[in-house]
XYZ file of C-alpha atoms in Angstrom:
114
model
C 0.000 0.000 0.000
C 2.682 2.530 0.923
C 4.434 1.649 -2.330
C 1.670 3.440 -4.252
C 2.122 6.579 -2.173
C 5.851 6.574 -2.878
C 5.170 6.004 -6.562
C 2.804 8.956 -6.637
C 5.381 10.951 -4.693
C 7.992 10.063 -7.259
C 5.806 11.417 -9.997
C 4.900 14.507 -8.044
C 8.560 15.186 -7.400
C 8.937 15.560 -11.105
C 10.401 12.417 -12.609
C 9.354 12.058 -16.240
C 7.270 15.249 -16.145
C 10.370 17.296 -16.775
C 10.302 19.232 -13.535
C 13.538 20.730 -12.341
C 14.432 21.689 -8.816
C 11.129 20.695 -7.245
C 12.539 17.655 -5.487
C 15.042 19.813 -3.640
C 12.674 22.672 -2.855
C 12.175 23.398 0.816
C 10.142 25.608 3.059
C 11.685 28.977 3.918
C 14.874 28.745 6.002
C 13.230 30.122 9.141
C 10.415 27.547 9.091
C 12.763 24.715 8.182
C 15.153 25.534 10.986
C 12.337 25.471 13.524
C 10.444 22.391 12.406
C 12.753 19.971 10.614
C 16.287 20.556 11.846
C 16.388 17.386 13.957
C 14.249 15.183 11.704
C 15.946 12.750 9.328
C 14.818 13.069 5.739
C 12.937 10.172 4.241
C 14.172 9.382 0.766
C 11.930 8.015 -1.932
C 13.190 4.536 -2.793
C 11.689 4.770 -6.298
C 13.530 7.893 -7.414
C 15.260 7.281 -10.718
C 13.422 4.014 -11.431
C 11.791 4.329 -14.893
C 9.274 1.525 -14.273
C 8.071 3.114 -11.040
C 7.981 6.526 -12.686
C 5.694 5.133 -15.392
C 3.469 3.610 -12.711
C 3.470 6.946 -10.868
C 2.300 8.660 -14.047
C -0.575 6.165 -14.255
C -1.557 6.947 -10.662
C -1.338 10.691 -11.356
C -3.888 10.189 -14.126
C -5.988 7.587 -12.289
C -6.342 9.723 -9.175
C -7.133 12.785 -11.319
C -4.188 14.800 -9.968
C -4.012 16.531 -13.350
C -7.504 17.933 -12.749
C -6.002 20.393 -10.265
C -2.261 20.330 -10.975
C -2.394 20.103 -14.796
C -1.173 17.335 -17.065
C 2.424 18.520 -16.768
C 2.211 19.733 -13.167
C 2.036 23.438 -13.990
C -0.926 24.085 -11.731
C -4.419 25.400 -12.206
C -6.872 25.040 -9.368
C -4.105 23.305 -7.433
C -0.600 24.538 -6.810
C 2.060 23.981 -9.472
C 4.356 21.025 -8.928
C 7.113 22.140 -11.270
C 8.505 25.122 -9.421
C 10.516 25.585 -6.247
C 7.775 27.282 -4.189
C 6.301 24.429 -2.172
C 3.902 25.535 0.582
C 4.500 22.457 2.752
C 8.032 21.560 1.650
C 9.171 19.720 -1.454
C 11.294 17.022 0.164
C 10.130 13.415 -0.052
C 8.691 13.294 3.472
C 6.611 16.459 2.986
C 5.242 15.316 -0.371
C 4.473 11.881 1.089
C 2.539 13.492 3.949
C 0.631 15.783 1.599
C -0.459 12.894 -0.617
C -1.309 10.676 2.339
C -3.124 13.207 4.554
C -4.129 16.004 2.164
C -3.995 19.704 3.021
C -6.576 22.291 3.992
C -7.725 24.425 1.110
C -8.544 21.656 -1.320
C -5.877 18.942 -1.474
C -7.725 15.685 -0.707
C -6.077 12.855 1.154
C -5.231 9.757 -0.833
C -4.129 7.490 2.012
C -7.341 5.458 1.732
C -6.704 4.731 -1.951
C -3.270 3.292 -1.516
């Protein structure tokens, strides 16, 4: 089950969609220093795996992520996924949490689907 979340996270981090820099984007330095300084970063085990990236693309379409984030992640109703301005952090752990739990303001949680 968690494998699907990581696959979706891989896609959302920009593999195969041509995003650049999004995977390394972080919250502002002041917020990061306060909230994540002591936390180890979780790394996506599927990063760089073309088969998992293709499966992530399928999930992106199946779960209708493109309906809000656009077919190439440029945004629309939802925030863009192909820039470096990530409201909740662009590291693997933050993206994982966002997909799993959702966010107020419209991002639904997908933990039940995985």
